[in-house]
PDB file of N, CA and C in Angstrom:
ATOM      1  N   UNK A  30      14.216 -17.163   0.389  1.00  0.00           N
ATOM      2  CA  UNK A  30      14.392 -15.809   0.837  1.00  0.00           C
ATOM      3  C   UNK A  30      15.350 -15.721   2.017  1.00  0.00           C
ATOM      4  N   UNK A  31      15.205 -16.617   3.014  1.00  0.00           N
ATOM      5  CA  UNK A  31      16.006 -16.596   4.185  1.00  0.00           C
ATOM      6  C   UNK A  31      17.549 -16.893   3.806  1.00  0.00           C
ATOM      7  N   UNK A  32      17.633 -17.719   2.805  1.00  0.00           N
ATOM      8  CA  UNK A  32      19.019 -18.094   2.321  1.00  0.00           C
ATOM      9  C   UNK A  32      19.793 -16.887   1.733  1.00  0.00           C
ATOM     10  N   UNK A  33      18.989 -16.087   0.998  1.00  0.00           N
ATOM     11  CA  UNK A  33      19.562 -14.889   0.344  1.00  0.00           C
ATOM     12  C   UNK A  33      19.942 -13.873   1.427  1.00  0.00           C
ATOM     13  N   UNK A  34      19.023 -13.750   2.467  1.00  0.00           N
ATOM     14  CA  UNK A  34      19.279 -12.817   3.512  1.00  0.00           C
ATOM     15  C   UNK A  34      20.465 -13.217   4.372  1.00  0.00           C
ATOM     16  N   UNK A  35      20.686 -14.551   4.455  1.00  0.00           N
ATOM     17  CA  UNK A  35      21.924 -15.058   5.146  1.00  0.00           C
ATOM     18  C   UNK A  35      23.143 -14.716   4.514  1.00  0.00           C
ATOM     19  N   UNK A  36      23.082 -14.544   3.129  1.00  0.00           N
ATOM     20  CA  UNK A  36      24.327 -14.219   2.343  1.00  0.00           C
ATOM     21  C   UNK A  36      24.628 -12.781   2.223  1.00  0.00           C
ATOM     22  N   UNK A  37      23.626 -11.965   2.450  1.00  0.00           N
ATOM     23  CA  UNK A  37      23.790 -10.478   2.118  1.00  0.00           C
ATOM     24  C   UNK A  37      24.854  -9.756   3.074  1.00  0.00           C
ATOM     25  N   UNK A  38      25.643  -9.026   2.407  1.00  0.00           N
ATOM     26  CA  UNK A  38      26.673  -8.185   3.028  1.00  0.00           C
ATOM     27  C   UNK A  38      26.763  -6.893   2.355  1.00  0.00           C
ATOM     28  N   UNK A  39      27.446  -5.866   2.840  1.00  0.00           N
ATOM     29  CA  UNK A  39      27.505  -4.613   2.040  1.00  0.00           C
ATOM     30  C   UNK A  39      28.205  -4.898   0.732  1.00  0.00           C
ATOM     31  N   UNK A  40      29.241  -5.781   0.632  1.00  0.00           N
ATOM     32  CA  UNK A  40      29.854  -6.051  -0.573  1.00  0.00           C
ATOM     33  C   UNK A  40      29.030  -6.864  -1.606  1.00  0.00           C
ATOM     34  N   UNK A  41      28.061  -7.653  -1.132  1.00  0.00           N
ATOM     35  CA  UNK A  41      27.250  -8.453  -2.011  1.00  0.00           C
ATOM     36  C   UNK A  41      25.865  -7.844  -2.249  1.00  0.00           C
ATOM     37  N   UNK A  42      25.634  -6.627  -1.686  1.00  0.00           N
ATOM     38  CA  UNK A  42      24.272  -6.005  -1.852  1.00  0.00           C
ATOM     39  C   UNK A  42      23.851  -5.907  -3.272  1.00  0.00           C
ATOM     40  N   UNK A  43      24.721  -5.305  -4.104  1.00  0.00           N
ATOM     41  CA  UNK A  43      24.361  -5.081  -5.517  1.00  0.00           C
ATOM     42  C   UNK A  43      23.992  -6.309  -6.289  1.00  0.00           C
ATOM     43  N   UNK A  44      24.499  -7.469  -5.880  1.00  0.00           N
ATOM     44  CA  UNK A  44      24.239  -8.691  -6.518  1.00  0.00           C
ATOM     45  C   UNK A  44      22.932  -9.322  -5.934  1.00  0.00           C
ATOM     46  N   UNK A  45      22.846  -9.389  -4.655  1.00  0.00           N
ATOM     47  CA  UNK A  45      21.784 -10.127  -4.015  1.00  0.00           C
ATOM     48  C   UNK A  45      20.446  -9.250  -3.829  1.00  0.00           C
ATOM     49  N   UNK A  46      20.579  -8.011  -3.677  1.00  0.00           N
ATOM     50  CA  UNK A  46      19.422  -7.141  -3.479  1.00  0.00           C
ATOM     51  C   UNK A  46      18.255  -7.307  -4.541  1.00  0.00           C
ATOM     52  N   UNK A  47      18.670  -7.303  -5.890  1.00  0.00           N
ATOM     53  CA  UNK A  47      17.720  -7.608  -6.889  1.00  0.00           C
ATOM     54  C   UNK A  47      17.004  -8.929  -6.744  1.00  0.00           C
ATOM     55  N   UNK A  48      17.688  -9.914  -6.447  1.00  0.00           N
ATOM     56  CA  UNK A  48      17.016 -11.220  -6.103  1.00  0.00           C
ATOM     57  C   UNK A  48      16.040 -11.187  -5.003  1.00  0.00           C
ATOM     58  N   UNK A  49      16.468 -10.540  -3.958  1.00  0.00           N
ATOM     59  CA  UNK A  49      15.632 -10.441  -2.785  1.00  0.00           C
ATOM     60  C   UNK A  49      14.321  -9.595  -3.099  1.00  0.00           C
ATOM     61  N   UNK A  50      14.551  -8.546  -3.853  1.00  0.00           N
ATOM     62  CA  UNK A  50      13.400  -7.686  -4.164  1.00  0.00           C
ATOM     63  C   UNK A  50      12.485  -8.465  -5.097  1.00  0.00           C
ATOM     64  N   UNK A  51      12.959  -9.268  -6.015  1.00  0.00           N
ATOM     65  CA  UNK A  51      12.153 -10.011  -6.867  1.00  0.00           C
ATOM     66  C   UNK A  51      11.272 -11.086  -6.174  1.00  0.00           C
ATOM     67  N   UNK A  52      11.915 -11.710  -5.173  1.00  0.00           N
ATOM     68  CA  UNK A  52      11.179 -12.568  -4.285  1.00  0.00           C
ATOM     69  C   UNK A  52      10.161 -11.965  -3.437  1.00  0.00           C
ATOM     70  N   UNK A  53      10.473 -10.800  -2.944  1.00  0.00           N
ATOM     71  CA  UNK A  53       9.550 -10.043  -2.108  1.00  0.00           C
ATOM     72  C   UNK A  53       8.248  -9.614  -2.872  1.00  0.00           C
ATOM     73  N   UNK A  54       8.388  -9.385  -4.164  1.00  0.00           N
ATOM     74  CA  UNK A  54       7.253  -9.040  -4.993  1.00  0.00           C
ATOM     75  C   UNK A  54       6.293 -10.106  -5.113  1.00  0.00           C
ATOM     76  N   UNK A  55       6.767 -11.392  -4.998  1.00  0.00           N
ATOM     77  CA  UNK A  55       5.880 -12.516  -5.212  1.00  0.00           C
ATOM     78  C   UNK A  55       5.386 -13.122  -3.941  1.00  0.00           C
ATOM     79  N   UNK A  56       5.687 -12.456  -2.782  1.00  0.00           N
ATOM     80  CA  UNK A  56       5.235 -13.137  -1.505  1.00  0.00           C
ATOM     81  C   UNK A  56       4.392 -12.139  -0.702  1.00  0.00           C
ATOM     82  N   UNK A  57       3.839 -12.730   0.381  1.00  0.00           N
ATOM     83  CA  UNK A  57       3.015 -11.961   1.348  1.00  0.00           C
ATOM     84  C   UNK A  57       3.954 -10.918   2.010  1.00  0.00           C
ATOM     85  N   UNK A  58       3.710  -9.730   1.793  1.00  0.00           N
ATOM     86  CA  UNK A  58       4.688  -8.596   2.217  1.00  0.00           C
ATOM     87  C   UNK A  58       4.901  -8.607   3.744  1.00  0.00           C
ATOM     88  N   UNK A  59       3.917  -8.809   4.477  1.00  0.00           N
ATOM     89  CA  UNK A  59       4.073  -8.733   5.975  1.00  0.00           C
ATOM     90  C   UNK A  59       4.918  -9.873   6.531  1.00  0.00           C
ATOM     91  N   UNK A  60       4.774 -11.063   5.917  1.00  0.00           N
ATOM     92  CA  UNK A  60       5.564 -12.134   6.284  1.00  0.00           C
ATOM     93  C   UNK A  60       7.034 -11.886   5.931  1.00  0.00           C
ATOM     94  N   UNK A  61       7.219 -11.305   4.729  1.00  0.00           N
ATOM     95  CA  UNK A  61       8.602 -11.069   4.362  1.00  0.00           C
ATOM     96  C   UNK A  61       9.253  -9.914   5.195  1.00  0.00           C
ATOM     97  N   UNK A  62       8.410  -8.942   5.492  1.00  0.00           N
ATOM     98  CA  UNK A  62       8.871  -7.862   6.341  1.00  0.00           C
ATOM     99  C   UNK A  62       9.313  -8.366   7.702  1.00  0.00           C
ATOM    100  N   UNK A  63       8.515  -9.277   8.276  1.00  0.00           N
ATOM    101  CA  UNK A  63       8.843  -9.824   9.563  1.00  0.00           C
ATOM    102  C   UNK A  63      10.204 -10.551   9.523  1.00  0.00           C
ATOM    103  N   UNK A  64      10.456 -11.390   8.464  1.00  0.00           N
ATOM    104  CA  UNK A  64      11.769 -12.026   8.209  1.00  0.00           C
ATOM    105  C   UNK A  64      12.849 -11.054   8.158  1.00  0.00           C
ATOM    106  N   UNK A  65      12.701 -10.042   7.383  1.00  0.00           N
ATOM    107  CA  UNK A  65      13.741  -9.058   7.166  1.00  0.00           C
ATOM    108  C   UNK A  65      13.999  -8.276   8.452  1.00  0.00           C
ATOM    109  N   UNK A  66      12.927  -7.958   9.205  1.00  0.00           N
ATOM    110  CA  UNK A  66      13.139  -7.151  10.463  1.00  0.00           C
ATOM    111  C   UNK A  66      13.861  -8.081  11.487  1.00  0.00           C
ATOM    112  N   UNK A  67      13.439  -9.296  11.567  1.00  0.00           N
ATOM    113  CA  UNK A  67      14.094 -10.225  12.472  1.00  0.00           C
ATOM    114  C   UNK A  67      15.597 -10.367  12.248  1.00  0.00           C
ATOM    115  N   UNK A  68      15.910 -10.453  10.971  1.00  0.00           N
ATOM    116  CA  UNK A  68      17.344 -10.608  10.557  1.00  0.00           C
ATOM    117  C   UNK A  68      18.055  -9.331  11.044  1.00  0.00           C
ATOM    118  N   UNK A  69      17.441  -8.138  10.880  1.00  0.00           N
ATOM    119  CA  UNK A  69      18.043  -6.827  11.191  1.00  0.00           C
ATOM    120  C   UNK A  69      18.366  -6.759  12.698  1.00  0.00           C
ATOM    121  N   UNK A  70      17.356  -7.376  13.449  1.00  0.00           N
ATOM    122  CA  UNK A  70      17.528  -7.287  14.947  1.00  0.00           C
ATOM    123  C   UNK A  70      18.644  -8.235  15.387  1.00  0.00           C
ATOM    124  N   UNK A  71      18.676  -9.409  14.732  1.00  0.00           N
ATOM    125  CA  UNK A  71      19.623 -10.431  15.091  1.00  0.00           C
ATOM    126  C   UNK A  71      21.023 -10.107  14.589  1.00  0.00           C
ATOM    127  N   UNK A  72      21.180  -9.417  13.542  1.00  0.00           N
ATOM    128  CA  UNK A  72      22.461  -9.100  12.892  1.00  0.00           C
ATOM    129  C   UNK A  72      22.624  -7.613  12.795  1.00  0.00           C
ATOM    130  N   UNK A  73      22.818  -6.986  13.963  1.00  0.00           N
ATOM    131  CA  UNK A  73      22.927  -5.547  14.074  1.00  0.00           C
ATOM    132  C   UNK A  73      24.009  -4.970  13.268  1.00  0.00           C
ATOM    133  N   UNK A  74      25.078  -5.692  13.065  1.00  0.00           N
ATOM    134  CA  UNK A  74      26.201  -5.096  12.234  1.00  0.00           C
ATOM    135  C   UNK A  74      25.732  -4.894  10.833  1.00  0.00           C
ATOM    136  N   UNK A  75      24.725  -5.541  10.430  1.00  0.00           N
ATOM    137  CA  UNK A  75      24.184  -5.312   9.002  1.00  0.00           C
ATOM    138  C   UNK A  75      22.972  -4.449   8.910  1.00  0.00           C
ATOM    139  N   UNK A  76      22.682  -3.696   9.969  1.00  0.00           N
ATOM    140  CA  UNK A  76      21.488  -2.906   9.981  1.00  0.00           C
ATOM    141  C   UNK A  76      21.382  -1.931   8.748  1.00  0.00           C
ATOM    142  N   UNK A  77      22.509  -1.348   8.377  1.00  0.00           N
ATOM    143  CA  UNK A  77      22.514  -0.450   7.232  1.00  0.00           C
ATOM    144  C   UNK A  77      22.151  -1.170   5.946  1.00  0.00           C
ATOM    145  N   UNK A  78      22.591  -2.339   5.845  1.00  0.00           N
ATOM    146  CA  UNK A  78      22.197  -3.094   4.636  1.00  0.00           C
ATOM    147  C   UNK A  78      20.707  -3.415   4.536  1.00  0.00           C
ATOM    148  N   UNK A  79      20.172  -3.800   5.792  1.00  0.00           N
ATOM    149  CA  UNK A  79      18.676  -4.073   5.883  1.00  0.00           C
ATOM    150  C   UNK A  79      17.941  -2.777   5.632  1.00  0.00           C
ATOM    151  N   UNK A  80      18.401  -1.753   6.158  1.00  0.00           N
ATOM    152  CA  UNK A  80      17.764  -0.414   5.991  1.00  0.00           C
ATOM    153  C   UNK A  80      17.701  -0.092   4.497  1.00  0.00           C
ATOM    154  N   UNK A  81      18.792  -0.184   3.812  1.00  0.00           N
ATOM    155  CA  UNK A  81      18.845   0.060   2.388  1.00  0.00           C
ATOM    156  C   UNK A  81      17.925  -0.849   1.623  1.00  0.00           C
ATOM    157  N   UNK A  82      17.880  -2.066   2.062  1.00  0.00           N
ATOM    158  CA  UNK A  82      16.892  -3.001   1.423  1.00  0.00           C
ATOM    159  C   UNK A  82      15.410  -2.563   1.607  1.00  0.00           C
ATOM    160  N   UNK A  83      15.072  -2.091   2.766  1.00  0.00           N
ATOM    161  CA  UNK A  83      13.732  -1.585   3.057  1.00  0.00           C
ATOM    162  C   UNK A  83      13.490  -0.406   2.157  1.00  0.00           C
ATOM    163  N   UNK A  84      14.420   0.521   2.005  1.00  0.00           N
ATOM    164  CA  UNK A  84      14.161   1.730   1.127  1.00  0.00           C
ATOM    165  C   UNK A  84      13.951   1.218  -0.348  1.00  0.00           C
ATOM    166  N   UNK A  85      14.797   0.276  -0.727  1.00  0.00           N
ATOM    167  CA  UNK A  85      14.537  -0.225  -2.184  1.00  0.00           C
ATOM    168  C   UNK A  85      13.230  -0.907  -2.304  1.00  0.00           C
ATOM    169  N   UNK A  86      12.786  -1.686  -1.257  1.00  0.00           N
ATOM    170  CA  UNK A  86      11.526  -2.355  -1.372  1.00  0.00           C
ATOM    171  C   UNK A  86      10.356  -1.382  -1.358  1.00  0.00           C
ATOM    172  N   UNK A  87      10.505  -0.392  -0.586  1.00  0.00           N
ATOM    173  CA  UNK A  87       9.390   0.679  -0.521  1.00  0.00           C
ATOM    174  C   UNK A  87       9.322   1.332  -1.909  1.00  0.00           C
ATOM    175  N   UNK A  88      10.492   1.608  -2.568  1.00  0.00           N
ATOM    176  CA  UNK A  88      10.468   2.222  -3.888  1.00  0.00           C
ATOM    177  C   UNK A  88       9.849   1.306  -4.887  1.00  0.00           C
ATOM    178  N   UNK A  89      10.094  -0.041  -4.817  1.00  0.00           N
ATOM    179  CA  UNK A  89       9.440  -0.969  -5.725  1.00  0.00           C
ATOM    180  C   UNK A  89       7.928  -0.918  -5.520  1.00  0.00           C
ATOM    181  N   UNK A  90       7.480  -0.857  -4.359  1.00  0.00           N
ATOM    182  CA  UNK A  90       6.098  -0.978  -4.054  1.00  0.00           C
ATOM    183  C   UNK A  90       5.426   0.365  -4.465  1.00  0.00           C
ATOM    184  N   UNK A  91       6.133   1.490  -4.279  1.00  0.00           N
ATOM    185  CA  UNK A  91       5.614   2.771  -4.721  1.00  0.00           C
ATOM    186  C   UNK A  91       5.303   2.729  -6.259  1.00  0.00           C
ATOM    187  N   UNK A  92       6.208   2.085  -7.027  1.00  0.00           N
ATOM    188  CA  UNK A  92       6.024   2.071  -8.509  1.00  0.00           C
ATOM    189  C   UNK A  92       4.822   1.228  -8.780  1.00  0.00           C
ATOM    190  N   UNK A  93       4.540   0.191  -7.957  1.00  0.00           N
ATOM    191  CA  UNK A  93       3.469  -0.713  -8.246  1.00  0.00           C
ATOM    192  C   UNK A  93       2.070  -0.155  -7.786  1.00  0.00           C
ATOM    193  N   UNK A  94       2.090   0.322  -6.593  1.00  0.00           N
ATOM    194  CA  UNK A  94       0.809   0.817  -6.054  1.00  0.00           C
ATOM    195  C   UNK A  94       1.011   1.629  -4.749  1.00  0.00           C
ATOM    196  N   UNK A  95       0.356   2.788  -4.749  1.00  0.00           N
ATOM    197  CA  UNK A  95       0.490   3.631  -3.420  1.00  0.00           C
ATOM    198  C   UNK A  95      -0.022   2.881  -2.330  1.00  0.00           C
ATOM    199  N   UNK A  96      -1.126   2.033  -2.455  1.00  0.00           N
ATOM    200  CA  UNK A  96      -1.647   1.264  -1.341  1.00  0.00           C
ATOM    201  C   UNK A  96      -0.734   0.333  -0.874  1.00  0.00           C
ATOM    202  N   UNK A  97       0.034  -0.412  -1.659  1.00  0.00           N
ATOM    203  CA  UNK A  97       1.034  -1.325  -1.246  1.00  0.00           C
ATOM    204  C   UNK A  97       2.120  -0.600  -0.543  1.00  0.00           C
ATOM    205  N   UNK A  98       2.623   0.467  -1.071  1.00  0.00           N
ATOM    206  CA  UNK A  98       3.649   1.209  -0.445  1.00  0.00           C
ATOM    207  C   UNK A  98       3.197   1.800   0.976  1.00  0.00           C
ATOM    208  N   UNK A  99       1.969   2.131   1.091  1.00  0.00           N
ATOM    209  CA  UNK A  99       1.476   2.693   2.404  1.00  0.00           C
ATOM    210  C   UNK A  99       1.316   1.509   3.364  1.00  0.00           C
ATOM    211  N   UNK A 100       0.922   0.345   2.865  1.00  0.00           N
ATOM    212  CA  UNK A 100       0.793  -0.844   3.817  1.00  0.00           C
ATOM    213  C   UNK A 100       2.153  -1.269   4.241  1.00  0.00           C
ATOM    214  N   UNK A 101       3.175  -1.188   3.396  1.00  0.00           N
ATOM    215  CA  UNK A 101       4.566  -1.573   3.790  1.00  0.00           C
ATOM    216  C   UNK A 101       5.065  -0.663   4.885  1.00  0.00           C
ATOM    217  N   UNK A 102       4.871   0.621   4.633  1.00  0.00           N
ATOM    218  CA  UNK A 102       5.325   1.648   5.650  1.00  0.00           C
ATOM    219  C   UNK A 102       4.615   1.489   6.912  1.00  0.00           C
ATOM    220  N   UNK A 103       3.323   1.195   6.896  1.00  0.00           N
ATOM    221  CA  UNK A 103       2.569   1.026   8.170  1.00  0.00           C
ATOM    222  C   UNK A 103       3.049  -0.212   8.838  1.00  0.00           C
ATOM    223  N   UNK A 104       3.253  -1.309   8.158  1.00  0.00           N
ATOM    224  CA  UNK A 104       3.712  -2.606   8.733  1.00  0.00           C
ATOM    225  C   UNK A 104       5.028  -2.446   9.389  1.00  0.00           C
ATOM    226  N   UNK A 105       5.984  -1.780   8.685  1.00  0.00           N
ATOM    227  CA  UNK A 105       7.317  -1.454   9.174  1.00  0.00           C
ATOM    228  C   UNK A 105       7.323  -0.638  10.435  1.00  0.00           C
ATOM    229  N   UNK A 106       6.430   0.424  10.373  1.00  0.00           N
ATOM    230  CA  UNK A 106       6.346   1.338  11.550  1.00  0.00           C
ATOM    231  C   UNK A 106       5.761   0.583  12.707  1.00  0.00           C
ATOM    232  N   UNK A 107       4.712  -0.267  12.473  1.00  0.00           N
ATOM    233  CA  UNK A 107       4.158  -1.023  13.560  1.00  0.00           C
ATOM    234  C   UNK A 107       5.115  -2.037  14.171  1.00  0.00           C
ATOM    235  N   UNK A 108       5.916  -2.695  13.337  1.00  0.00           N
ATOM    236  CA  UNK A 108       6.898  -3.656  13.789  1.00  0.00           C
ATOM    237  C   UNK A 108       8.035  -2.904  14.518  1.00  0.00           C
ATOM    238  N   UNK A 109       8.369  -1.773  14.182  1.00  0.00           N
ATOM    239  CA  UNK A 109       9.412  -1.046  14.903  1.00  0.00           C
ATOM    240  C   UNK A 109       8.889  -0.592  16.257  1.00  0.00           C
ATOM    241  N   UNK A 110       7.666  -0.159  16.300  1.00  0.00           N
ATOM    242  CA  UNK A 110       7.073   0.298  17.522  1.00  0.00           C
ATOM    243  C   UNK A 110       6.906  -0.859  18.566  1.00  0.00           C
ATOM    244  N   UNK A 111       6.507  -2.078  17.979  1.00  0.00           N
ATOM    245  CA  UNK A 111       6.389  -3.258  18.896  1.00  0.00           C
ATOM    246  C   UNK A 111       7.717  -3.629  19.426  1.00  0.00           C
ATOM    247  N   UNK A 112       8.781  -3.589  18.575  1.00  0.00           N
ATOM    248  CA  UNK A 112      10.084  -3.898  19.084  1.00  0.00           C
ATOM    249  C   UNK A 112      10.560  -2.955  20.112  1.00  0.00           C
ATOM    250  N   UNK A 113      10.328  -1.660  19.979  1.00  0.00           N
ATOM    251  CA  UNK A 113      10.748  -0.656  20.857  1.00  0.00           C
ATOM    252  C   UNK A 113       9.968  -0.877  22.265  1.00  0.00           C
ATOM    253  N   UNK A 114       8.752  -1.156  22.122  1.00  0.00           N
ATOM    254  CA  UNK A 114       7.909  -1.390  23.369  1.00  0.00           C
ATOM    255  C   UNK A 114       8.484  -2.596  24.180  1.00  0.00           C
ATOM    256  N   UNK A 115       8.891  -3.587  23.461  1.00  0.00           N
ATOM    257  CA  UNK A 115       9.441  -4.790  24.116  1.00  0.00           C
ATOM    258  C   UNK A 115      10.807  -4.455  24.774  1.00  0.00           C
ATOM    259  N   UNK A 116      11.611  -3.631  24.146  1.00  0.00           N
ATOM    260  CA  UNK A 116      12.888  -3.378  24.691  1.00  0.00           C
ATOM    261  C   UNK A 116      12.726  -2.422  25.948  1.00  0.00           C
ATOM    262  N   UNK A 117      11.810  -1.491  25.815  1.00  0.00           N
ATOM    263  CA  UNK A 117      11.716  -0.544  26.925  1.00  0.00           C
ATOM    264  C   UNK A 117      10.807  -0.843  27.987  1.00  0.00           C
ATOM    265  N   UNK A 118      10.152  -1.956  27.908  1.00  0.00           N
ATOM    266  CA  UNK A 118       9.129  -2.316  29.009  1.00  0.00           C
ATOM    267  C   UNK A 118       9.718  -3.035  30.114  1.00  0.00           C
TER     268      UNK A 118
END
């Protein structure tokens, strides 16, 4: 997964996003979310790509289960809040 995230760019999104989304489905979502979030923080020039990926992942989870979608949104919100608290403290 990390290797795919290392390769993603706006130009490669359409090719790599389906692979990333498929790997996300087979893994522990919070662990994958943490990896995705960390990459977004470290590579701020690709924030839009990572945001698009989160939207796509949320959609995938919504199709599978409302509980999974809600858990993803809560985990993402919690991680964003934690990052903001670290920055502004």
